[in-house]
Amino acid sequence: MPILFHEKTKQFHLHNGDISYIFCIMPNDQLGHLYYGKKIRDQEDFSHLLELGFRDMSPCVFEGNAKFSLEQVKQEISVYGAGDLRSCGLHILQEDGSQTVCLEYMAHEIVPGKPLLEGLPATYVEDESEAQTLRVFLIDKWLDCQVELQYTLYNSLPVLTRNIKISNSGKQTIRLEAAMSMSLDLPDKDYEMIDLTGAWGRERHIQTHPLHYGIQSTYSLRGHSSHNYNPFIGLKRKETTEFLGEVLGFSLVYSGNFLAQVEADTYDVTRVMMGIHPNGFSWSLSSGEAFQTPEAVMVYSDQGMNKMSQTFHELYRTRLVRGIWRDRTRPILINNWEATYMDFDEDKILGIARSAADVGIELFVLDDGWFGKRNSDTTSLGDWYPNPDKLPSGISGLARKITDMGLKFGLWFEPEMISKESDLYRKHSDWILSVPYRAMSPGRNQYVLDLTKPEVIDYLDESLSKVLSEADISYVKWDMNRSMSEVFSAGKESGVQGKVYHQYILGLYELYERLTGKFPEVLFESCASGGGRFDPGMLYFCPQGWISDDTDAIERLKIQYGTSMVYPLASMGSHVSAVPNHQTHRSAALATRGDVAYFGTFGYELDLNLLSGAEEARVREQIEFMKKHRELIHKGIFYRLASPFDGNITAWMVLSKDKNRAIVGYYRTLVQVNGGYKRLKLAGLDADKKYRISDIAGERSCYGDEWMEIGILLNDSTSGDYHSKVPKGDFLSRLFLLEAE
Ligand code: GLA
């Protein structure tokens, strides 16, 4: 039984082979947190872990007992307004203006499996035996408000998922001013916080910093999870590396405004909270109503950051992504965006598709510019019907011609947006998120549709369904190209405007649910100006996402490396594009561009007709390579070996689960003249197996222990060795293939 309740001591112990999570019902019937970390043996009584201590100034729970203060004990759920004086995860404003809440234990149940979260994406189980769920019901007796804390422990992964649900059974209307999905108090502050920061074109760069007293956080208030921060944080020990040491990962399965906050208080207790950002959120609950928070996922590793990431990869690839594309081989695609932008007609598109079919590409994706009068970004969003001037045979005709070539056909949409210059705007100018009497801020010349309105969801459902059912479409790229501002739903009363950000996301999820349900064979890829909404919430609907508009191979090293902290390779859209690169004007070799893009879903974003014969031959080889190895790349175990954030070298590898095959990607940004000897140590291999490694320089065989402890000799600086086969110059890459003998 992985989830235990010790009746006598009133303690819960959630444990599997890897982790223990322990909390108790305290003497005042509230919940106190006792331990989270590496598995420890079970015992009846862990009450010595409840650290009580006298502190001047602290409010206490009982008169005459100065040692029991909510400011001091570690809480299982942190609630604003009583004795806990730290930043709290649940804040309830009541009709009389009071904000004090006291949540006492009422009941609990332990159920097999994992319940679904209504209206929200979440990790799941396929079989009830995969996990157990603990539901603890708390009550504020004065308000008659119940709070359910839900914990699911996976049996064979170091993963605990959490969410809370607040149900108002009382008579008064209450208002949630904050409702975080989880809060966790850790007994020291000796951590470094890892987060993924960036901006458009440089998403998910890894940032690490030691905790300081006070609050440190990442967040989004942009209406989408954002390019700037990702809904993930890690807390690692100072000495933790990619391979050794403890790290706690926290990830939120949500696509809108979020807050991931760490408070190190001045008694050295660390409080981690994660959930919907309280700014812009204010949720009234009348009698009988309930609010469900999104799911937070906690991953524990005592084997470094690679192990944390591998756990996230396994969980998200197999128990968050759904549908037939979860396990299917991902198609190698070509996308026309960087080849043509919006300047195309049917002939041009067919020309690119023909060359793609010829080299072995499997899917052609028509990007922005096919609908309404869309020849620039000033027009037509919302008018989801083909432009006959560009596409005389429509989307269905074009799709037929392309599928006749043996390719699948995919199409770009940006469903959530509207251009003022559109038929949709002329009919429904009131469908925009905006404050009617104030100026609206355009972003990329477009505005955000109000997805809190059912009629908007219906319109989008109908118009997209029409296109998808009239043509042979196998893939949808669902884009979203501006952040939200003036978030207000016209026609709704003032009391519900604090719900709009979240209701928008619920509307988006509903639209996705309808369309993915109606078109289960279609592969959906999410995109938001590149990686502006690359989050676990999206993965529930879209097995893959476009991680960045920056297609430069060298820039992508950092973006892919950072993204891999949480997200599996099978989810990372990665393409080979033309040189000079459109974002950086850099020219990396075609081989390097391919060697980087292999570690993702893989495809091309250029006009193959413009390649030389030698380049075309190289493209054919790349496609053949990816077809041969994509199962290993997408489903294998990924290791980060050398970080682009640390210097000139990047390296990573994927290893098959049986440890018989591996592919190592090695990238050196700038060449060094007559440099020293360098070695790349591999990871995860079977020390006792002999592996043959092949790369451009030849083949060698050694036992796994040697490849891991001594490594591959990388003799690739320039020197007098003019005849070596190893490529020279800047932006070099090498792939090493390992095969157990
Ligand atoms: C966004 C996407 C690009 C492309 C353009 C089209 O920027 O990230 O890949 O689809 O929109 O307008």
mmCIF file of N, CA, C and O in Angstrom, residues 112-156:
data_model
loop_
_atom_site.group_PDB
_atom_site.id
_atom_site.type_symbol
_atom_site.label_atom_id
_atom_site.label_comp_id
_atom_site.label_asym_id
_atom_site.label_seq_id
_atom_site.Cartn_x
_atom_site.Cartn_y
_atom_site.Cartn_z
ATOM 1 N N PRO A 112 -7.878 3.784 -5.534
ATOM 2 C CA PRO A 112 -6.913 3.329 -6.537
ATOM 3 C C PRO A 112 -6.948 4.234 -7.765
ATOM 4 O O PRO A 112 -7.970 4.859 -8.051
ATOM 5 N N GLY A 113 -5.839 4.308 -8.473
ATOM 6 C CA GLY A 113 -5.795 5.066 -9.730
ATOM 7 C C GLY A 113 -5.697 6.555 -9.509
ATOM 8 O O GLY A 113 -5.173 7.032 -8.498
ATOM 9 N N LYS A 114 -6.254 7.291 -10.470
ATOM 10 C CA LYS A 114 -6.128 8.757 -10.448
ATOM 11 C C LYS A 114 -7.366 9.351 -11.106
ATOM 12 O O LYS A 114 -7.591 9.141 -12.308
ATOM 13 N N PRO A 115 -8.162 10.107 -10.360
ATOM 14 C CA PRO A 115 -9.359 10.703 -10.966
ATOM 15 C C PRO A 115 -8.985 11.755 -12.012
ATOM 16 O O PRO A 115 -7.937 12.389 -11.905
ATOM 17 N N LEU A 116 -9.865 11.952 -12.996
ATOM 18 C CA LEU A 116 -9.644 13.010 -13.988
ATOM 19 C C LEU A 116 -9.965 14.355 -13.353
ATOM 20 O O LEU A 116 -10.731 14.426 -12.403
ATOM 21 N N LEU A 117 -9.391 15.406 -13.875
ATOM 22 C CA LEU A 117 -9.743 16.751 -13.401
ATOM 23 C C LEU A 117 -10.716 17.349 -14.404
ATOM 24 O O LEU A 117 -10.359 17.536 -15.571
ATOM 25 N N GLU A 118 -11.884 17.672 -13.958
ATOM 26 C CA GLU A 118 -12.907 18.139 -14.887
ATOM 27 C C GLU A 118 -12.497 19.447 -15.563
ATOM 28 O O GLU A 118 -12.161 20.423 -14.881
ATOM 29 N N GLY A 119 -12.518 19.439 -16.876
ATOM 30 C CA GLY A 119 -12.239 20.664 -17.636
ATOM 31 C C GLY A 119 -10.779 21.057 -17.703
ATOM 32 O O GLY A 119 -10.431 22.045 -18.333
ATOM 33 N N LEU A 120 -9.916 20.278 -17.062
ATOM 34 C CA LEU A 120 -8.503 20.651 -17.021
ATOM 35 C C LEU A 120 -7.618 19.488 -17.467
ATOM 36 O O LEU A 120 -7.923 18.324 -17.171
ATOM 37 N N PRO A 121 -6.530 19.813 -18.127
ATOM 38 C CA PRO A 121 -5.578 18.763 -18.470
ATOM 39 C C PRO A 121 -4.879 18.238 -17.221
ATOM 40 O O PRO A 121 -4.708 18.976 -16.254
ATOM 41 N N ALA A 122 -4.490 16.994 -17.246
ATOM 42 C CA ALA A 122 -3.785 16.421 -16.086
ATOM 43 C C ALA A 122 -3.123 15.116 -16.518
ATOM 44 O O ALA A 122 -3.515 14.513 -17.517
ATOM 45 N N THR A 123 -2.148 14.699 -15.757
ATOM 46 C CA THR A 123 -1.560 13.390 -15.998
ATOM 47 C C THR A 123 -2.608 12.329 -15.639
ATOM 48 O O THR A 123 -3.536 12.603 -14.885
ATOM 49 N N TYR A 124 -2.448 11.151 -16.186
ATOM 50 C CA TYR A 124 -3.476 10.132 -15.992
ATOM 51 C C TYR A 124 -2.832 8.770 -15.795
ATOM 52 O O TYR A 124 -1.605 8.630 -15.892
ATOM 53 N N VAL A 125 -3.668 7.782 -15.492
ATOM 54 C CA VAL A 125 -3.188 6.401 -15.474
ATOM 55 C C VAL A 125 -3.975 5.621 -16.517
ATOM 56 O O VAL A 125 -5.093 5.999 -16.859
ATOM 57 N N GLU A 126 -3.403 4.549 -17.021
ATOM 58 C CA GLU A 126 -4.156 3.699 -17.946
ATOM 59 C C GLU A 126 -4.780 2.550 -17.192
ATOM 60 O O GLU A 126 -5.749 1.957 -17.637
ATOM 61 N N ASP A 127 -4.170 2.225 -16.072
ATOM 62 C CA ASP A 127 -4.633 1.109 -15.272
ATOM 63 C C ASP A 127 -4.600 1.571 -13.819
ATOM 64 O O ASP A 127 -3.644 2.222 -13.405
ATOM 65 N N GLU A 128 -5.634 1.231 -13.099
ATOM 66 C CA GLU A 128 -5.734 1.734 -11.711
ATOM 67 C C GLU A 128 -4.556 1.323 -10.837
ATOM 68 O O GLU A 128 -4.266 1.958 -9.835
ATOM 69 N N SER A 129 -3.893 0.245 -11.239
ATOM 70 C CA SER A 129 -2.790 -0.220 -10.402
ATOM 71 C C SER A 129 -1.548 0.670 -10.536
ATOM 72 O O SER A 129 -0.582 0.513 -9.805
ATOM 73 N N GLU A 130 -1.579 1.626 -11.476
ATOM 74 C CA GLU A 130 -0.379 2.459 -11.683
ATOM 75 C C GLU A 130 -0.177 3.502 -10.590
ATOM 76 O O GLU A 130 0.906 4.053 -10.439
ATOM 77 N N ALA A 131 -1.244 3.834 -9.876
ATOM 78 C CA ALA A 131 -1.126 4.915 -8.891
ATOM 79 C C ALA A 131 -2.219 4.777 -7.843
ATOM 80 O O ALA A 131 -3.184 4.033 -8.019
ATOM 81 N N GLN A 132 -2.034 5.512 -6.766
ATOM 82 C CA GLN A 132 -3.052 5.592 -5.723
ATOM 83 C C GLN A 132 -3.286 7.063 -5.413
ATOM 84 O O GLN A 132 -2.350 7.869 -5.494
ATOM 85 N N THR A 133 -4.515 7.374 -5.036
ATOM 86 C CA THR A 133 -4.832 8.780 -4.773
ATOM 87 C C THR A 133 -5.377 8.945 -3.364
ATOM 88 O O THR A 133 -6.236 8.175 -2.925
ATOM 89 N N LEU A 134 -4.855 9.960 -2.709
ATOM 90 C CA LEU A 134 -5.346 10.317 -1.378
ATOM 91 C C LEU A 134 -6.148 11.606 -1.497
ATOM 92 O O LEU A 134 -5.680 12.595 -2.074
ATOM 93 N N ARG A 135 -7.369 11.568 -0.973
ATOM 94 C CA ARG A 135 -8.197 12.781 -0.948
ATOM 95 C C ARG A 135 -8.425 13.138 0.515
ATOM 96 O O ARG A 135 -8.955 12.323 1.264
ATOM 97 N N VAL A 136 -7.982 14.322 0.889
ATOM 98 C CA VAL A 136 -8.179 14.751 2.276
ATOM 99 C C VAL A 136 -9.163 15.918 2.253
ATOM 100 O O VAL A 136 -8.980 16.881 1.494
ATOM 101 N N PHE A 137 -10.224 15.787 3.055
ATOM 102 C CA PHE A 137 -11.265 16.815 3.062
ATOM 103 C C PHE A 137 -11.119 17.669 4.317
ATOM 104 O O PHE A 137 -11.115 17.146 5.436
ATOM 105 N N LEU A 138 -11.001 18.966 4.104
ATOM 106 C CA LEU A 138 -10.873 19.907 5.213
ATOM 107 C C LEU A 138 -12.101 20.806 5.212
ATOM 108 O O LEU A 138 -12.739 20.996 4.172
ATOM 109 N N ILE A 139 -12.374 21.358 6.347
ATOM 110 C CA ILE A 139 -13.543 22.241 6.396
ATOM 111 C C ILE A 139 -13.254 23.481 7.240
ATOM 112 O O ILE A 139 -12.568 23.395 8.265
ATOM 113 N N ASP A 140 -13.767 24.613 6.766
ATOM 114 C CA ASP A 140 -13.851 25.784 7.622
ATOM 115 C C ASP A 140 -15.286 25.768 8.147
ATOM 116 O O ASP A 140 -16.245 25.997 7.390
ATOM 117 N N LYS A 141 -15.423 25.505 9.442
ATOM 118 C CA LYS A 141 -16.762 25.258 9.986
ATOM 119 C C LYS A 141 -17.620 26.515 9.980
ATOM 120 O O LYS A 141 -18.830 26.459 9.826
ATOM 121 N N TRP A 142 -17.005 27.634 10.162
ATOM 122 C CA TRP A 142 -17.759 28.886 10.202
ATOM 123 C C TRP A 142 -18.363 29.194 8.828
ATOM 124 O O TRP A 142 -19.527 29.549 8.696
ATOM 125 N N LEU A 143 -17.545 28.997 7.781
ATOM 126 C CA LEU A 143 -18.011 29.300 6.418
ATOM 127 C C LEU A 143 -18.795 28.150 5.794
ATOM 128 O O LEU A 143 -19.463 28.318 4.795
ATOM 129 N N ASP A 144 -18.629 26.975 6.347
ATOM 130 C CA ASP A 144 -19.100 25.746 5.711
ATOM 131 C C ASP A 144 -18.501 25.637 4.301
ATOM 132 O O ASP A 144 -19.188 25.437 3.305
ATOM 133 N N CYS A 145 -17.203 25.814 4.274
ATOM 134 C CA CYS A 145 -16.475 25.731 3.006
ATOM 135 C C CYS A 145 -15.505 24.554 3.116
ATOM 136 O O CYS A 145 -14.782 24.433 4.101
ATOM 137 N N GLN A 146 -15.564 23.698 2.115
ATOM 138 C CA GLN A 146 -14.692 22.518 2.159
ATOM 139 C C GLN A 146 -13.532 22.658 1.182
ATOM 140 O O GLN A 146 -13.712 23.173 0.080
ATOM 141 N N VAL A 147 -12.409 22.167 1.593
ATOM 142 C CA VAL A 147 -11.254 22.156 0.687
ATOM 143 C C VAL A 147 -10.747 20.726 0.603
ATOM 144 O O VAL A 147 -10.487 20.092 1.631
ATOM 145 N N GLU A 148 -10.675 20.244 -0.630
ATOM 146 C CA GLU A 148 -10.159 18.890 -0.818
ATOM 147 C C GLU A 148 -8.726 18.981 -1.325
ATOM 148 O O GLU A 148 -8.452 19.656 -2.323
ATOM 149 N N LEU A 149 -7.821 18.318 -0.637
ATOM 150 C CA LEU A 149 -6.443 18.227 -1.118
ATOM 151 C C LEU A 149 -6.300 16.862 -1.781
ATOM 152 O O LEU A 149 -6.609 15.843 -1.163
ATOM 153 N N GLN A 150 -5.845 16.863 -3.012
ATOM 154 C CA GLN A 150 -5.720 15.583 -3.705
ATOM 155 C C GLN A 150 -4.256 15.311 -4.034
ATOM 156 O O GLN A 150 -3.562 16.179 -4.560
ATOM 157 N N TYR A 151 -3.826 14.100 -3.696
ATOM 158 C CA TYR A 151 -2.439 13.683 -3.945
ATOM 159 C C TYR A 151 -2.483 12.370 -4.713
ATOM 160 O O TYR A 151 -3.125 11.427 -4.253
ATOM 161 N N THR A 152 -1.795 12.307 -5.832
ATOM 162 C CA THR A 152 -1.663 11.010 -6.500
ATOM 163 C C THR A 152 -0.190 10.625 -6.515
ATOM 164 O O THR A 152 0.669 11.416 -6.921
ATOM 165 N N LEU A 153 0.049 9.410 -6.063
ATOM 166 C CA LEU A 153 1.419 8.896 -6.056
ATOM 167 C C LEU A 153 1.505 7.791 -7.110
ATOM 168 O O LEU A 153 0.745 6.822 -7.059
ATOM 169 N N TYR A 154 2.387 7.985 -8.090
ATOM 170 C CA TYR A 154 2.620 6.921 -9.079
ATOM 171 C C TYR A 154 3.463 5.835 -8.419
ATOM 172 O O TYR A 154 4.378 6.137 -7.655
ATOM 173 N N ASN A 155 3.128 4.586 -8.730
ATOM 174 C CA ASN A 155 3.845 3.486 -8.072
ATOM 175 C C ASN A 155 5.289 3.370 -8.504
ATOM 176 O O ASN A 155 6.165 3.096 -7.693
ATOM 177 N N SER A 156 5.525 3.558 -9.801
ATOM 178 C CA SER A 156 6.880 3.246 -10.262
ATOM 179 C C SER A 156 7.629 4.475 -10.745
ATOM 180 O O SER A 156 8.596 4.355 -11.488
#
